[in-house]
PDB file of C-alpha atoms in Angstrom:
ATOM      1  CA  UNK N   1      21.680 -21.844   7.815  1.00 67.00           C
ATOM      2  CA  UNK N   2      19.302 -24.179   9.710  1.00 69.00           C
ATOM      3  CA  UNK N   3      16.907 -24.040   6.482  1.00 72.00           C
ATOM      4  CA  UNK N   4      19.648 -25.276   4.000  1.00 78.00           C
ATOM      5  CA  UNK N   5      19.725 -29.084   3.195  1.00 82.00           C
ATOM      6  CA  UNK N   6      21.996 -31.481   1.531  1.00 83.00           C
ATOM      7  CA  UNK N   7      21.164 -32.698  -1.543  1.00 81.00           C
ATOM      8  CA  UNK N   8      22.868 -34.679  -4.501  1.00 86.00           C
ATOM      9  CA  UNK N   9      22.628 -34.407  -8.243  1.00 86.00           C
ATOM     10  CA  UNK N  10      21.908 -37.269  -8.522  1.00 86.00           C
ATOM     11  CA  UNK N  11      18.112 -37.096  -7.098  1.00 85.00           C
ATOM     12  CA  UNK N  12      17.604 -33.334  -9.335  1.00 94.00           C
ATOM     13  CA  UNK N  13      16.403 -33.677 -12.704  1.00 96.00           C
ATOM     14  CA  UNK N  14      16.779 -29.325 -14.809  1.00 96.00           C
ATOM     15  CA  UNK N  15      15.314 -28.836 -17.416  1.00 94.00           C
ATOM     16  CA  UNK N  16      14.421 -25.288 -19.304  1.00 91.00           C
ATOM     17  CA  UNK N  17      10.300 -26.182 -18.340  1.00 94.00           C
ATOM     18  CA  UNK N  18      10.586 -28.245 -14.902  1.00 97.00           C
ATOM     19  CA  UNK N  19      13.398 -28.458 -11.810  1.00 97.00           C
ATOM     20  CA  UNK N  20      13.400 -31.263  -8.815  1.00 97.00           C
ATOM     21  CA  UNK N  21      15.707 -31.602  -6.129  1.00 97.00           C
ATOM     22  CA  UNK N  22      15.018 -34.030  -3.531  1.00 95.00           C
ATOM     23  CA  UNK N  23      16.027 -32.174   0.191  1.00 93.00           C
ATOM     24  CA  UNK N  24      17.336 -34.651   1.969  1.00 92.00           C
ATOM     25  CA  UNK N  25      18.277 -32.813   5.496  1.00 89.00           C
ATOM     26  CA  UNK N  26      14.410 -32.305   5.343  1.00 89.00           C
ATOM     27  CA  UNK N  27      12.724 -35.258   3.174  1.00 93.00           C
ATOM     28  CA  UNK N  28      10.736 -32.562   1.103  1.00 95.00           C
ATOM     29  CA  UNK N  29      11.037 -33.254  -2.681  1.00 97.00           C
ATOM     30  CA  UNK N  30      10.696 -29.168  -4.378  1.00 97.00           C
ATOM     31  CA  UNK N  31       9.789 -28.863  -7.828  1.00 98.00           C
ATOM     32  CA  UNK N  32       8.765 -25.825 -10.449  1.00 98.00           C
ATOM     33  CA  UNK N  33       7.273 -25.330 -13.573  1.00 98.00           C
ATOM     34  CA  UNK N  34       7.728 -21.715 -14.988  1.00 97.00           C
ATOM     35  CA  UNK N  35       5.442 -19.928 -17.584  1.00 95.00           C
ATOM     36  CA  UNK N  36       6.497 -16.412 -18.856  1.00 92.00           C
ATOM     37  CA  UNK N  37       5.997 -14.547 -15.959  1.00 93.00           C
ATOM     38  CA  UNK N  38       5.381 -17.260 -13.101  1.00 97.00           C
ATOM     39  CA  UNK N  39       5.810 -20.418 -11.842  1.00 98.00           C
ATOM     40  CA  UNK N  40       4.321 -22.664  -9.740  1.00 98.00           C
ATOM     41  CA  UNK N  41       6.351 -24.865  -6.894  1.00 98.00           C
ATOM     42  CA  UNK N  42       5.271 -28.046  -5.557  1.00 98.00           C
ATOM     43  CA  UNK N  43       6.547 -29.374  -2.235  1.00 97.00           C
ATOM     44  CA  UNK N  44       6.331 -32.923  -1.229  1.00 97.00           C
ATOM     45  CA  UNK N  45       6.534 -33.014   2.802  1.00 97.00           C
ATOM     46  CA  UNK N  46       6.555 -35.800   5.361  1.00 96.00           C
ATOM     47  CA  UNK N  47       3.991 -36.184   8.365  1.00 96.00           C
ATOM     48  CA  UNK N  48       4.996 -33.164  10.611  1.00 95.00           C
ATOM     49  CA  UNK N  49       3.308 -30.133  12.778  1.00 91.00           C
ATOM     50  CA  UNK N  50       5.974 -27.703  11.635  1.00 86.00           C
ATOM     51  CA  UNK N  51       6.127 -28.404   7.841  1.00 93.00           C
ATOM     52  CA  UNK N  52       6.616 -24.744   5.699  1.00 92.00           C
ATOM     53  CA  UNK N  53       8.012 -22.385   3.553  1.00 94.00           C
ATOM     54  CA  UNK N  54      10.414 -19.907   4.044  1.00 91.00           C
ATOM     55  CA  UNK N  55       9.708 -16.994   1.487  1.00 93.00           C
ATOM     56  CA  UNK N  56      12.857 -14.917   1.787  1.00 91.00           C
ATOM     57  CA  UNK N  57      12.628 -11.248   0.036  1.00 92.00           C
ATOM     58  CA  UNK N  58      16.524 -10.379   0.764  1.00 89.00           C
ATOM     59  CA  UNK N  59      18.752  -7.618   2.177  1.00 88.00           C
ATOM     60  CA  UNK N  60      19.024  -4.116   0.717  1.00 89.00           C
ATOM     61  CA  UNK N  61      16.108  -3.149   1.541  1.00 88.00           C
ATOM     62  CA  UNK N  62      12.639  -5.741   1.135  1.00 94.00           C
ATOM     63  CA  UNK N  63       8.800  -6.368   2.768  1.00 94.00           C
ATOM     64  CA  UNK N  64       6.773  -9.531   3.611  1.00 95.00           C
ATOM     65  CA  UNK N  65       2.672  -9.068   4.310  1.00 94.00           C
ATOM     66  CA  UNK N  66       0.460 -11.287   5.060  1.00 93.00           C
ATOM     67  CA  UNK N  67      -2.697 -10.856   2.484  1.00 93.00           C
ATOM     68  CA  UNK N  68      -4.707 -13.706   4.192  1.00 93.00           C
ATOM     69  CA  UNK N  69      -4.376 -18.004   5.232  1.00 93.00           C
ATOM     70  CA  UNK N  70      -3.303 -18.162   1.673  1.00 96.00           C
ATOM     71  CA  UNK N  71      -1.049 -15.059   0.355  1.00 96.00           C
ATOM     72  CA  UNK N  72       1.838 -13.431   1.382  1.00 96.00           C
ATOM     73  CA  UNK N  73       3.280 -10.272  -1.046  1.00 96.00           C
ATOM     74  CA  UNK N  74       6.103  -8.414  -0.691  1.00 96.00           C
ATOM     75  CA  UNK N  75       8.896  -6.522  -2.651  1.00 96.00           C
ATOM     76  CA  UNK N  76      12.779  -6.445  -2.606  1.00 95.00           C
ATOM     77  CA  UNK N  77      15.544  -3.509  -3.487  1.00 94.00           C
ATOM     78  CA  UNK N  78      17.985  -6.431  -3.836  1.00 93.00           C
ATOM     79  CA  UNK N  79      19.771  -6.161  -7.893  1.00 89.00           C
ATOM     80  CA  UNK N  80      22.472  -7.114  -9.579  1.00 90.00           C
ATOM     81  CA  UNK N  81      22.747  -2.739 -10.686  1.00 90.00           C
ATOM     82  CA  UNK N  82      21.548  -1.278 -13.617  1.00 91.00           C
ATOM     83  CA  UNK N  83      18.278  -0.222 -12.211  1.00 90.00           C
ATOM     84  CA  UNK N  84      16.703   3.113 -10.929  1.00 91.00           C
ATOM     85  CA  UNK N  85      17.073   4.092  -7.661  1.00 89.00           C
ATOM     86  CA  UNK N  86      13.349   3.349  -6.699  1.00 90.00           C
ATOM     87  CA  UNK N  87      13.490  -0.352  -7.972  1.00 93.00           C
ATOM     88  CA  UNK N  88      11.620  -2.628  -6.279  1.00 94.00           C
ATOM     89  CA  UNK N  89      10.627  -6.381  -7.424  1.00 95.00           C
ATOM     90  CA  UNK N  90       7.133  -6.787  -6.433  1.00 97.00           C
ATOM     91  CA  UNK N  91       6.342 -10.412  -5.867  1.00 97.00           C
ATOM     92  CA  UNK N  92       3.177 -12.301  -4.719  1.00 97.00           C
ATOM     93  CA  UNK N  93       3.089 -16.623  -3.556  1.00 97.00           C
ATOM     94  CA  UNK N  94      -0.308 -17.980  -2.750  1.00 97.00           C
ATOM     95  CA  UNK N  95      -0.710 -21.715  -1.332  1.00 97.00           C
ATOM     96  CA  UNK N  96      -3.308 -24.421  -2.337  1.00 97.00           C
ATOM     97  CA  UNK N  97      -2.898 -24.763   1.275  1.00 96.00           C
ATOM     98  CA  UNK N  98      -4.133 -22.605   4.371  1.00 95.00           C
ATOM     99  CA  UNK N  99      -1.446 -21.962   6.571  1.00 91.00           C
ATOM    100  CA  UNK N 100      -2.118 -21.861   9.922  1.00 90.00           C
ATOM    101  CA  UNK N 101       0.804 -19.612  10.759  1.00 87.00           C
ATOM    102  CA  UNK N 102       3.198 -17.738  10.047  1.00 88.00           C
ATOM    103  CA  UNK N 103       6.801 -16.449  11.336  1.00 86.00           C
ATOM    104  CA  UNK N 104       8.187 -12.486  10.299  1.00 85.00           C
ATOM    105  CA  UNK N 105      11.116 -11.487  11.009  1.00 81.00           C
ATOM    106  CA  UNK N 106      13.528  -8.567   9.442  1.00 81.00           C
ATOM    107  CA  UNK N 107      16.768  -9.554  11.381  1.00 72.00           C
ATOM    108  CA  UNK N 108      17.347 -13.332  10.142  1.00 69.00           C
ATOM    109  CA  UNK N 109      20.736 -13.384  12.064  1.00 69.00           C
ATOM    110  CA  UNK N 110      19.185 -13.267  15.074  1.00 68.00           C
ATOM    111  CA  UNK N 111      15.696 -15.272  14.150  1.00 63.00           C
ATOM    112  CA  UNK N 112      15.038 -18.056  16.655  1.00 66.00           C
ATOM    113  CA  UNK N 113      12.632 -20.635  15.417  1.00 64.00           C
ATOM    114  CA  UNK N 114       8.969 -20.104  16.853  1.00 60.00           C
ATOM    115  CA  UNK N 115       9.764 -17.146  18.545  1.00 60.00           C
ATOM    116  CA  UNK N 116       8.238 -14.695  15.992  1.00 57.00           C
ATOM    117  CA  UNK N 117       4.728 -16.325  15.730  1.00 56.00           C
ATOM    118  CA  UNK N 118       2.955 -13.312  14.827  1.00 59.00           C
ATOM    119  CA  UNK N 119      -0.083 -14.642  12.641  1.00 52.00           C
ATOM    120  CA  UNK N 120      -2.833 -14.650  12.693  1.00 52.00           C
ATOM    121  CA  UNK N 121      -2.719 -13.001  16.702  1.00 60.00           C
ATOM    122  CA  UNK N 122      -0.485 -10.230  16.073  1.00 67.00           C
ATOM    123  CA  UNK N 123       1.410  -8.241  13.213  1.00 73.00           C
ATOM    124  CA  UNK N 124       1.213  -9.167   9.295  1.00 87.00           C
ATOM    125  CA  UNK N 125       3.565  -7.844   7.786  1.00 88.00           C
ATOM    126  CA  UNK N 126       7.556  -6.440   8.067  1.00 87.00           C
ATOM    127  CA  UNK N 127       9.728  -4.217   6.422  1.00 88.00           C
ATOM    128  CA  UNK N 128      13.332  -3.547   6.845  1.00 88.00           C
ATOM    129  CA  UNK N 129      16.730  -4.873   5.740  1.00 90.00           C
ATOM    130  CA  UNK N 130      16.155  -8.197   5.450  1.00 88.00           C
ATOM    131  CA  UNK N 131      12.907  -9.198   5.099  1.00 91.00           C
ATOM    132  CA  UNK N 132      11.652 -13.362   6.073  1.00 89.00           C
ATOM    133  CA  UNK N 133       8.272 -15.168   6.204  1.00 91.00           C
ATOM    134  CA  UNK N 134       7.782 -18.742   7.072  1.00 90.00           C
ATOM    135  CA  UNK N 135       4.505 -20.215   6.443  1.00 93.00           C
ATOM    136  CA  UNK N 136       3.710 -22.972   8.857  1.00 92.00           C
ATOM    137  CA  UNK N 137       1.322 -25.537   8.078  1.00 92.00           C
ATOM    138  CA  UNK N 138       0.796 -29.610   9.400  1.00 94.00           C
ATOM    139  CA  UNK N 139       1.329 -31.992   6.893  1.00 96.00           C
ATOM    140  CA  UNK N 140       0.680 -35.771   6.106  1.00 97.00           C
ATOM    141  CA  UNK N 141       3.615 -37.961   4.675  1.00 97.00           C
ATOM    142  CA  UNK N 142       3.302 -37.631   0.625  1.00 96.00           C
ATOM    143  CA  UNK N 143       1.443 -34.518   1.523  1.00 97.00           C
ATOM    144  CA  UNK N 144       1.729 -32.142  -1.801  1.00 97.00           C
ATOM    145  CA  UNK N 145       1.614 -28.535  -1.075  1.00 97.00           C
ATOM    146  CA  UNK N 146       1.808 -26.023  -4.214  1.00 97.00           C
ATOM    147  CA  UNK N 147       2.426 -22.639  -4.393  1.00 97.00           C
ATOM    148  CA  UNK N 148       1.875 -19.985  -7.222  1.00 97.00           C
ATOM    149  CA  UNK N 149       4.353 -17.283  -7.702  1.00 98.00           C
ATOM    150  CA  UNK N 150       4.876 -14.095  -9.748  1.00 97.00           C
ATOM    151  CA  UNK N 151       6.289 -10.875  -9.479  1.00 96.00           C
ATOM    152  CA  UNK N 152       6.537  -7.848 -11.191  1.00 96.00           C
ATOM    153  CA  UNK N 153       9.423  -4.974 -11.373  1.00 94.00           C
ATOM    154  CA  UNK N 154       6.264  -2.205 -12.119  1.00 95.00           C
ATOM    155  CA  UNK N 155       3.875  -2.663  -9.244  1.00 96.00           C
ATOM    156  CA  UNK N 156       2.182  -4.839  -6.822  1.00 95.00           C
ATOM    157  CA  UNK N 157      -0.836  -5.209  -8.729  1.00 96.00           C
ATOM    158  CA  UNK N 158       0.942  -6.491 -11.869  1.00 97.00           C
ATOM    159  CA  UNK N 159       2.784  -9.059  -9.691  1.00 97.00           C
ATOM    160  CA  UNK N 160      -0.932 -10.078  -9.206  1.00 96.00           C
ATOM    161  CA  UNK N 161      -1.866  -9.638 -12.899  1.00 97.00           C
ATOM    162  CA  UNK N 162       1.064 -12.330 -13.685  1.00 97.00           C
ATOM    163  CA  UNK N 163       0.224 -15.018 -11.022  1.00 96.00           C
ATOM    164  CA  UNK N 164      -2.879 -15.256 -13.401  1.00 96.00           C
ATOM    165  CA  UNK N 165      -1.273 -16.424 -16.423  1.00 94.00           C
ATOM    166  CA  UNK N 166      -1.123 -20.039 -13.966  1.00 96.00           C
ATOM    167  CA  UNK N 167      -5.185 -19.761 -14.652  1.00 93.00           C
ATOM    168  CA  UNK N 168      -6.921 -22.989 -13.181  1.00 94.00           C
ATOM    169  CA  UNK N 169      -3.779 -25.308 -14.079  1.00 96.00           C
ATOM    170  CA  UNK N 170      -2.558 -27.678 -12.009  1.00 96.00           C
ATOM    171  CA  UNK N 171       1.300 -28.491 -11.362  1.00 97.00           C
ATOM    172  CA  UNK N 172       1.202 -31.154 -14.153  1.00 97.00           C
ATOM    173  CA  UNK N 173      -0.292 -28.790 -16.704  1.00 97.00           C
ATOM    174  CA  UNK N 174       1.931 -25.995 -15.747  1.00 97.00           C
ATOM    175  CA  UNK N 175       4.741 -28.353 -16.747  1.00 97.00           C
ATOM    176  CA  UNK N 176       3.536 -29.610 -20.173  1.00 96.00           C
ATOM    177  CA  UNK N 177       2.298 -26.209 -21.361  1.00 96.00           C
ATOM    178  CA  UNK N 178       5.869 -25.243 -20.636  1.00 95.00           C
ATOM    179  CA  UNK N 179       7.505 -28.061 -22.113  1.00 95.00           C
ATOM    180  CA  UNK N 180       5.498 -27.525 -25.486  1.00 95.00           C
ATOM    181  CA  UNK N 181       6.418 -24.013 -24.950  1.00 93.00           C
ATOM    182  CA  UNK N 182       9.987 -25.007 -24.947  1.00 90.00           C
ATOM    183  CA  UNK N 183      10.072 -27.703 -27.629  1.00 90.00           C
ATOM    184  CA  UNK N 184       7.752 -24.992 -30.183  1.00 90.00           C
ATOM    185  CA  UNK N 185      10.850 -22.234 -29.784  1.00 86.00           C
ATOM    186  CA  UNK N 186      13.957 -24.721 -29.896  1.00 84.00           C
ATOM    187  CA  UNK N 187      11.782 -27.168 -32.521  1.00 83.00           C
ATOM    188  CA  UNK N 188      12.998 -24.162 -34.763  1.00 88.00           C
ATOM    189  CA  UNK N 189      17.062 -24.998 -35.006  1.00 85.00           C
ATOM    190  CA  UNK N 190      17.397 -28.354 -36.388  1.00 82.00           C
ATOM    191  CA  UNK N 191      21.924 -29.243 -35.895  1.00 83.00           C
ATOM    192  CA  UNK N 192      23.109 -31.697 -38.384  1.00 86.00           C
ATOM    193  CA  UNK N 193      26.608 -33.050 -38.075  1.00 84.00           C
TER     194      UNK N 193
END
């Protein structure tokens, strides 16, 4: 609960190719920008030591790991049914940013902040029920930090084949590749009347 933050409609703006929601508990603005098979998130933090990310892989049954400063990759059982009894959603979020730690934990109910600071002196990775990361980094006010995501529901490499359909793109890119995505498929049902 201590990660959640008010926020109004008011200050988030949907739309099929972009989402914003200002987080006002936390002054961090979050935006996306999806393509087929990933996305990239932008976060827009205030001057602080303990700015970050929570990457949360679920209950049921999920996995964090550390890859290096920039990557964490993991998987979760979690579904909505329907699926074989080995599914797993492989998933994969790399930073523009190095962070300079990070927090693991597979027992949220009982996490106390800083008291899992296990890279980079100790463990990289969990596994369990419920499966957390938080990616610590310092930040400047205005300070933009983006993150590229993809998963995969075959494997951990495809996760990592899909995070490079983002290419070299920036955030703004990412967004108007997806809006002319968008506006090519529904440019196709003109409504009269």
């Amino acid at each position: 609960e201590s990660r959640q933050s008010w926020f109004s409609h008011q200050s988030e703006t949907a739309k099929p190719y972009y989402y914003s929601v200002y987080l006002a508990d936390h002054d961090v603005k979050a935006e996306i920008a999806p393509t087929d098979r990933a996305a990239v998130m932008r976060f827009t933090f205030p001057e602080s030591d303990e700015s970050g990310v929570v990457i949360d892989a679920f209950d049921r049954g999920s996995s964090v790991k550390v890859l290096d400063e920039h990557t964490v990759a993991g998987y979760t059982t979690r579904n909505s049914g329907g699926v074989p009894d080995n599914f797993r959603n492989w998933f994969v979020v790399r930073f523009d940013t190095p962070f300079t730690a990070v927090e693991l934990t597979d027992r949220p109910g009982r996490y106390e902040p800083g008291r899992n600071m296990l890279y980079p002196d100790g463990s990289k990775s969990v596994e369990g029920e419920h499966a957390v990361a938080k990616v610590h980094f310092p930040t400047r006010r205005g300070q933009q930090v983006c993150a590229s995501v993809a998963s995969s529901f075959i494997s951990p490499e495809q996760a990592v084949q899909n995070l490079r359909e983002l290419g070299a793109d920036d955030f703004e890119t990412v967004k108007s590749k997806a809006q002319e995505r968008w506006d090519e498929v529904l440019g196709r049902i003109e409504v009269e009347g």
